[in-house]
Amino acid sequence: MTTVFLNGAFMPMEDAKISPMDRGFLFGDGIYEVIPAYRGELVGFGPHIARMNQGLQLVGIDFKWDVVKWRAICAELIASNQGDNLAIYLHVSRGTDSKRFHAYPDNVAPTVFAYAFEIPAAPVPDKAQTKGYKVATTEDLRWQRCHIKSTALLGNVMHFQHGFAQGCNETILFNAHNQMTEGSACNAYIVKDGVVITPPLDNHILPGITRFMLLDILAKHGAIEVQERSVTMDEVCAADEVWLTSSSKEIAPVVEIDGQPVGDGEIGDVWLAAQTLYTAHKAEY
Ligand code: PMP
């Protein structure tokens, strides 16, 4: 049985009901987070809650719980659901209105939902135990507010499906200037001559927590140089390595893009060094 949290109470998933007039359902009007917990240890908890609070503020949802309250909810979900490794999904929508009207309603309580689902064990820094990703590419046709982790994900869903339908694990997106933005559900990087290069944060990509942690870890601990600058798709095609990051993937090496091998088509040594550092230091966040 899955135990979930809805509007202040824990209950079986089957008993968790929301109104069809919830603006999350009608408009995708909400903010969410996904936080991994390996053997009960949440990874990046503080940064995830900070990003959620920032997202809620950006879309004008007047709701803020502190880390203590969220941590207690996460702890209860971890304790009451089965699985060594879980991801905690947190979702706050603007709430249930009496009518379907675009303007933000007054005096509506946000809907707060959280649940846990099982995820694979944490990625390991071992090439032999890691499967390289195969990805497709397509033009990024999402909105201009990709820095907000909105529950309105149809643009991302359609881009993910583009790759999935071709048997790919992900889809790397590029803008009208042929510059890589991110993946449909992850941030994207290239490695060239030992340097890790990733697009800078702006309204075209999500400020990934894994991206933040990885760049921070590499700056503090590694001998690996990082550049935050725009990356053309020509550079992506000529890269030695390509990586994707997200909370559940950590650092995923890409070995094939649109049917062509990345570099020599094998998982790279810079990936191994970076995932080794990430594995060693992620518990500090
Ligand atoms: N970009 C997009 C579009 C995402 O959906 C995600 C999360 N799945 C990421 C980047 C990575 O974010 P994080 O590292 O916080 O999981």
Tab-separated table of C-alpha atoms and ligand atoms in Angstrom:
chain	number	residue	atom	x	y	z
A	1	MET	CA	0.000	0.000	0.000
A	2	THR	CA	1.244	3.472	-0.838
A	3	THR	CA	0.839	6.089	1.856
A	4	VAL	CA	0.569	9.658	0.607
A	5	PHE	CA	0.212	13.107	2.127
A	6	LEU	CA	-2.672	15.318	1.037
A	7	ASN	CA	-3.647	18.636	2.592
A	8	GLY	CA	-2.375	17.941	6.083
A	9	ALA	CA	-3.072	14.216	6.451
A	10	PHE	CA	-1.423	10.915	5.596
A	11	MET	CA	-3.663	8.354	3.900
A	12	PRO	CA	-3.665	5.419	1.498
A	13	MET	CA	-3.220	6.563	-2.124
A	14	GLU	CA	-6.751	5.259	-2.918
A	15	ASP	CA	-8.252	7.704	-0.417
A	16	ALA	CA	-6.400	10.767	-1.736
A	17	LYS	CA	-8.970	12.737	-3.717
A	18	ILE	CA	-8.884	16.241	-5.154
A	19	SER	CA	-11.558	18.258	-6.916
A	20	PRO	CA	-11.580	18.467	-10.725
A	21	MET	CA	-11.795	22.223	-10.131
A	22	ASP	CA	-8.259	22.174	-8.717
A	23	ARG	CA	-6.192	24.603	-10.750
A	24	GLY	CA	-3.385	22.080	-10.859
A	25	PHE	CA	-5.728	19.799	-12.812
A	26	LEU	CA	-7.325	22.514	-14.981
A	27	PHE	CA	-4.299	24.716	-15.737
A	28	GLY	CA	-1.196	22.873	-14.559
A	29	ASP	CA	-1.100	25.760	-12.080
A	30	GLY	CA	1.383	24.430	-9.537
A	31	ILE	CA	4.983	23.850	-8.549
A	32	TYR	CA	6.646	20.531	-7.780
A	33	GLU	CA	9.880	18.895	-6.667
A	34	VAL	CA	11.332	15.398	-6.807
A	35	ILE	CA	13.907	14.561	-4.113
A	36	PRO	CA	15.765	11.236	-4.006
A	37	ALA	CA	16.210	9.383	-0.716
A	38	TYR	CA	18.736	6.551	-0.733
A	39	ARG	CA	18.347	4.269	2.281
A	40	GLY	CA	16.414	7.042	3.982
A	41	GLU	CA	18.950	9.807	3.288
A	42	LEU	CA	17.506	12.706	1.302
A	43	VAL	CA	19.898	14.201	-1.268
A	44	GLY	CA	19.874	17.954	-1.840
A	45	PHE	CA	16.909	18.495	0.459
A	46	GLY	CA	17.620	22.145	1.391
A	47	PRO	CA	18.248	23.305	-2.206
A	48	HIS	CA	15.122	21.463	-3.413
A	49	ILE	CA	12.906	23.206	-0.842
A	50	ALA	CA	14.542	26.563	-1.627
A	51	ARG	CA	13.820	26.104	-5.344
A	52	MET	CA	10.227	25.167	-4.571
A	53	ASN	CA	9.718	28.263	-2.430
A	54	GLN	CA	11.236	30.412	-5.157
A	55	GLY	CA	8.963	28.832	-7.787
A	56	LEU	CA	5.873	29.392	-5.630
A	57	GLN	CA	6.871	33.020	-5.203
A	58	LEU	CA	7.497	33.464	-8.947
A	59	VAL	CA	3.988	32.257	-9.818
A	60	GLY	CA	2.330	34.143	-6.952
A	61	ILE	CA	1.180	31.146	-4.890
A	62	ASP	CA	1.137	32.446	-1.348
A	63	PHE	CA	2.427	29.360	0.415
A	64	LYS	CA	5.596	28.628	2.325
A	65	TRP	CA	6.460	25.768	4.631
A	66	ASP	CA	9.895	25.671	6.168
A	67	VAL	CA	12.401	22.849	5.799
A	68	VAL	CA	11.458	21.423	9.207
A	69	LYS	CA	7.845	20.875	8.170
A	70	TRP	CA	8.758	19.450	4.756
A	71	ARG	CA	11.415	17.230	6.291
A	72	ALA	CA	8.889	15.755	8.724
A	73	ILE	CA	6.542	14.951	5.833
A	74	CYS	CA	9.375	13.355	3.849
A	75	ALA	CA	10.465	11.341	6.900
A	76	GLU	CA	6.950	10.015	7.420
A	77	LEU	CA	6.635	9.060	3.734
A	78	ILE	CA	9.989	7.270	3.888
A	79	ALA	CA	8.986	5.441	7.068
A	80	SER	CA	5.555	4.393	5.849
A	81	ASN	CA	6.399	3.301	2.297
A	82	GLN	CA	8.348	0.270	1.173
A	83	GLY	CA	11.612	0.375	-0.702
A	84	ASP	CA	15.250	1.037	0.126
A	85	ASN	CA	15.460	3.845	-2.377
A	86	LEU	CA	12.604	6.272	-2.822
A	87	ALA	CA	11.947	9.540	-4.555
A	88	ILE	CA	9.718	12.011	-2.760
A	89	TYR	CA	7.399	13.981	-5.002
A	90	LEU	CA	6.152	17.299	-3.562
A	91	HIS	CA	3.415	19.241	-5.301
A	92	VAL	CA	1.689	22.509	-4.386
A	93	SER	CA	-1.060	23.728	-6.683
A	94	ARG	CA	-2.826	27.083	-6.395
A	95	GLY	CA	-5.851	25.197	-5.081
A	96	THR	CA	-9.475	24.477	-5.892
A	97	ASP	CA	-11.618	27.293	-7.232
A	98	SER	CA	-15.398	27.351	-7.665
A	99	LYS	CA	-15.106	28.253	-11.345
A	100	ARG	CA	-12.657	27.865	-14.194
A	101	PHE	CA	-11.320	31.393	-14.562
A	102	HIS	CA	-7.777	32.271	-15.507
A	103	ALA	CA	-7.130	35.041	-12.945
A	104	TYR	CA	-5.573	34.010	-9.647
A	105	PRO	CA	-8.469	33.495	-7.177
A	106	ASP	CA	-8.537	35.135	-3.760
A	107	ASN	CA	-8.888	33.126	-0.587
A	108	VAL	CA	-8.200	29.734	-2.053
A	109	ALA	CA	-6.056	27.328	-0.036
A	110	PRO	CA	-3.258	25.683	-2.031
A	111	THR	CA	-3.506	21.927	-2.517
A	112	VAL	CA	-0.476	20.160	-1.031
A	113	PHE	CA	0.297	16.637	-2.171
A	114	ALA	CA	3.331	14.444	-1.535
A	115	TYR	CA	4.075	10.801	-2.151
A	116	ALA	CA	7.011	8.417	-2.409
A	117	PHE	CA	7.879	6.071	-5.238
A	118	GLU	CA	10.597	3.492	-5.555
A	119	ILE	CA	13.679	4.323	-7.611
A	120	PRO	CA	16.741	2.262	-8.568
A	121	ALA	CA	19.763	2.253	-6.246
A	122	ALA	CA	22.017	5.297	-6.547
A	123	PRO	CA	24.172	5.426	-9.682
A	124	VAL	CA	27.709	4.199	-9.087
A	125	PRO	CA	30.996	5.532	-10.476
A	126	ASP	CA	31.744	2.387	-12.415
A	127	LYS	CA	31.665	2.214	-16.201
A	128	ALA	CA	30.893	-1.509	-16.199
A	129	GLN	CA	27.752	-0.956	-14.087
A	130	THR	CA	26.556	2.086	-16.035
A	131	LYS	CA	24.472	2.057	-19.179
A	132	GLY	CA	25.172	4.873	-21.610
A	133	TYR	CA	22.160	6.889	-22.726
A	134	LYS	CA	20.959	7.069	-26.291
A	135	VAL	CA	19.255	10.354	-27.035
A	136	ALA	CA	17.399	12.104	-29.806
A	137	THR	CA	17.440	15.841	-30.463
A	138	THR	CA	14.730	18.320	-31.352
A	139	GLU	CA	14.063	22.064	-31.279
A	140	ASP	CA	13.074	23.350	-27.861
A	141	LEU	CA	9.468	24.489	-28.333
A	142	ARG	CA	8.608	25.044	-24.666
A	143	TRP	CA	7.703	28.339	-23.040
A	144	GLN	CA	10.080	31.130	-21.980
A	145	ARG	CA	9.788	30.334	-18.263
A	146	CYS	CA	11.650	27.042	-18.080
A	147	HIS	CA	13.391	28.213	-14.894
A	148	ILE	CA	10.093	27.648	-13.057
A	149	LYS	CA	9.524	24.031	-12.037
A	150	SER	CA	5.877	24.148	-13.025
A	151	THR	CA	3.599	21.115	-13.009
A	152	ALA	CA	2.501	22.245	-16.502
A	153	LEU	CA	4.848	19.807	-18.234
A	154	LEU	CA	3.125	19.055	-21.545
A	155	GLY	CA	5.921	20.753	-23.501
A	156	ASN	CA	8.502	18.586	-21.725
A	157	VAL	CA	6.299	15.512	-22.062
A	158	MET	CA	6.012	15.996	-25.842
A	159	HIS	CA	9.769	16.468	-26.175
A	160	PHE	CA	10.467	13.380	-24.050
A	161	GLN	CA	8.018	11.377	-26.168
A	162	HIS	CA	9.875	12.455	-29.327
A	163	GLY	CA	12.948	10.538	-28.174
A	164	PHE	CA	11.092	7.749	-26.391
A	165	ALA	CA	9.145	6.882	-29.553
A	166	GLN	CA	12.497	6.297	-31.300
A	167	GLY	CA	13.747	4.013	-28.544
A	168	CYS	CA	15.852	6.759	-26.921
A	169	ASN	CA	16.258	7.458	-23.207
A	170	GLU	CA	16.025	11.239	-23.521
A	171	THR	CA	15.757	14.164	-25.931
A	172	ILE	CA	18.321	16.955	-26.000
A	173	LEU	CA	16.790	20.304	-26.949
A	174	PHE	CA	18.247	23.190	-28.942
A	175	ASN	CA	16.989	26.716	-29.522
A	176	ALA	CA	16.471	28.722	-32.722
A	177	HIS	CA	20.176	29.695	-32.632
A	178	ASN	CA	21.214	26.030	-32.696
A	179	GLN	CA	22.348	26.229	-29.053
A	180	MET	CA	21.681	23.375	-26.643
A	181	THR	CA	19.280	24.280	-23.847
A	182	GLU	CA	18.730	21.120	-21.765
A	183	GLY	CA	17.079	17.699	-21.913
A	184	SER	CA	13.312	17.233	-21.662
A	185	ALA	CA	13.757	16.266	-17.978
A	186	CYS	CA	17.408	17.013	-17.199
A	187	ASN	CA	20.283	19.450	-17.640
A	188	ALA	CA	22.873	18.882	-20.361
A	189	TYR	CA	26.660	19.193	-20.629
A	190	ILE	CA	29.472	18.508	-23.047
A	191	VAL	CA	33.080	17.657	-22.293
A	192	LYS	CA	35.731	18.869	-24.710
A	193	ASP	CA	39.473	18.452	-24.122
A	194	GLY	CA	38.831	17.747	-20.432
A	195	VAL	CA	36.652	20.848	-19.879
A	196	VAL	CA	33.023	20.463	-18.786
A	197	ILE	CA	30.780	22.986	-20.537
A	198	THR	CA	27.101	23.628	-19.743
A	199	PRO	CA	24.678	26.406	-20.708
A	200	PRO	CA	24.359	29.265	-18.192
A	201	LEU	CA	21.260	29.581	-16.013
A	202	ASP	CA	18.543	31.727	-17.521
A	203	ASN	CA	14.824	31.457	-18.263
A	204	HIS	CA	15.431	28.758	-20.907
A	205	ILE	CA	16.536	26.008	-18.542
A	206	LEU	CA	15.663	24.661	-15.116
A	207	PRO	CA	18.217	25.457	-12.414
A	208	GLY	CA	18.764	21.776	-11.642
A	209	ILE	CA	19.733	20.880	-8.091
A	210	THR	CA	22.043	18.165	-9.440
A	211	ARG	CA	23.627	20.800	-11.708
A	212	PHE	CA	24.130	23.094	-8.722
A	213	MET	CA	25.622	20.318	-6.594
A	214	LEU	CA	27.837	18.962	-9.367
A	215	LEU	CA	29.265	22.366	-10.273
A	216	ASP	CA	29.809	23.172	-6.603
A	217	ILE	CA	31.541	19.829	-5.988
A	218	LEU	CA	33.726	20.199	-9.081
A	219	ALA	CA	34.698	23.738	-8.050
A	220	LYS	CA	35.602	22.625	-4.521
A	221	HIS	CA	37.163	19.241	-5.023
A	222	GLY	CA	38.097	18.479	-8.555
A	223	ALA	CA	40.805	19.261	-10.982
A	224	ILE	CA	38.091	19.423	-13.635
A	225	GLU	CA	37.534	22.817	-15.278
A	226	VAL	CA	33.934	23.935	-15.794
A	227	GLN	CA	32.646	26.631	-18.143
A	228	GLU	CA	29.090	27.976	-18.062
A	229	ARG	CA	28.487	29.290	-21.566
A	230	SER	CA	26.271	28.600	-24.551
A	231	VAL	CA	27.024	25.402	-26.443
A	232	THR	CA	26.133	24.966	-30.111
A	233	MET	CA	24.773	21.697	-31.426
A	234	ASP	CA	27.855	21.506	-33.654
A	235	GLU	CA	29.911	21.440	-30.444
A	236	VAL	CA	27.603	18.769	-29.055
A	237	CYS	CA	28.225	16.602	-32.149
A	238	ALA	CA	32.000	17.125	-31.851
A	239	ALA	CA	32.154	16.618	-28.062
A	240	ASP	CA	34.337	13.999	-26.387
A	241	GLU	CA	31.584	13.307	-23.860
A	242	VAL	CA	27.979	14.411	-23.325
A	243	TRP	CA	26.240	14.154	-19.949
A	244	LEU	CA	22.748	14.651	-18.568
A	245	THR	CA	21.980	15.363	-14.925
A	246	SER	CA	18.897	15.088	-12.773
A	247	SER	CA	18.168	14.112	-9.208
A	248	SER	CA	17.438	10.490	-10.063
A	249	LYS	CA	20.004	10.072	-12.860
A	250	GLU	CA	22.809	11.967	-11.101
A	251	ILE	CA	25.291	12.190	-14.002
A	252	ALA	CA	24.185	10.096	-16.972
A	253	PRO	CA	26.727	9.596	-19.745
A	254	VAL	CA	25.330	9.846	-23.295
A	255	VAL	CA	26.951	7.482	-25.789
A	256	GLU	CA	24.767	8.056	-28.835
A	257	ILE	CA	22.968	11.093	-30.249
A	258	ASP	CA	20.590	10.693	-33.194
A	259	GLY	CA	22.208	7.349	-34.001
A	260	GLN	CA	25.766	8.753	-34.037
A	261	PRO	CA	28.343	7.809	-31.384
A	262	VAL	CA	29.457	10.466	-28.892
A	263	GLY	CA	33.270	10.597	-29.031
A	264	ASP	CA	34.420	7.002	-29.341
A	265	GLY	CA	30.950	5.760	-28.370
A	266	GLU	CA	32.120	4.654	-24.903
A	267	ILE	CA	31.513	6.134	-21.457
A	268	GLY	CA	34.258	8.699	-20.815
A	269	ASP	CA	36.928	9.151	-18.180
A	270	VAL	CA	35.808	12.659	-17.227
A	271	TRP	CA	32.371	11.223	-16.470
A	272	LEU	CA	34.000	8.628	-14.210
A	273	ALA	CA	35.954	11.303	-12.337
A	274	ALA	CA	32.889	13.543	-11.983
A	275	GLN	CA	30.516	10.764	-10.853
A	276	THR	CA	33.146	9.577	-8.375
A	277	LEU	CA	33.308	13.057	-6.815
A	278	TYR	CA	29.515	13.424	-6.894
A	279	THR	CA	29.018	10.070	-5.156
A	280	ALA	CA	31.580	11.028	-2.514
A	281	HIS	CA	30.126	14.468	-1.727
A	282	LYS	CA	26.375	14.457	-2.484
A	283	ALA	CA	25.476	13.692	1.136
A	284	GLU	CA	26.845	17.127	2.098
A	285	TYR	CA	23.831	18.852	0.471
B	1	PMP	N1	15.588	20.204	-16.443
B	1	PMP	C1	14.341	19.737	-16.471
B	1	PMP	C2	13.427	20.186	-17.566
B	1	PMP	C3	13.881	18.844	-15.485
B	1	PMP	O1	12.615	18.388	-15.503
B	1	PMP	C4	14.775	18.426	-14.467
B	1	PMP	C5	14.322	17.505	-13.366
B	1	PMP	N2	13.812	16.284	-13.815
B	1	PMP	C6	16.095	18.913	-14.499
B	1	PMP	C7	16.462	19.815	-15.480
B	1	PMP	C8	17.103	18.500	-13.450
B	1	PMP	O2	16.753	19.041	-12.212
B	1	PMP	P1	17.235	18.364	-10.846
B	1	PMP	O3	18.690	18.170	-10.964
B	1	PMP	O4	16.840	19.343	-9.825
B	1	PMP	O5	16.505	17.059	-10.725
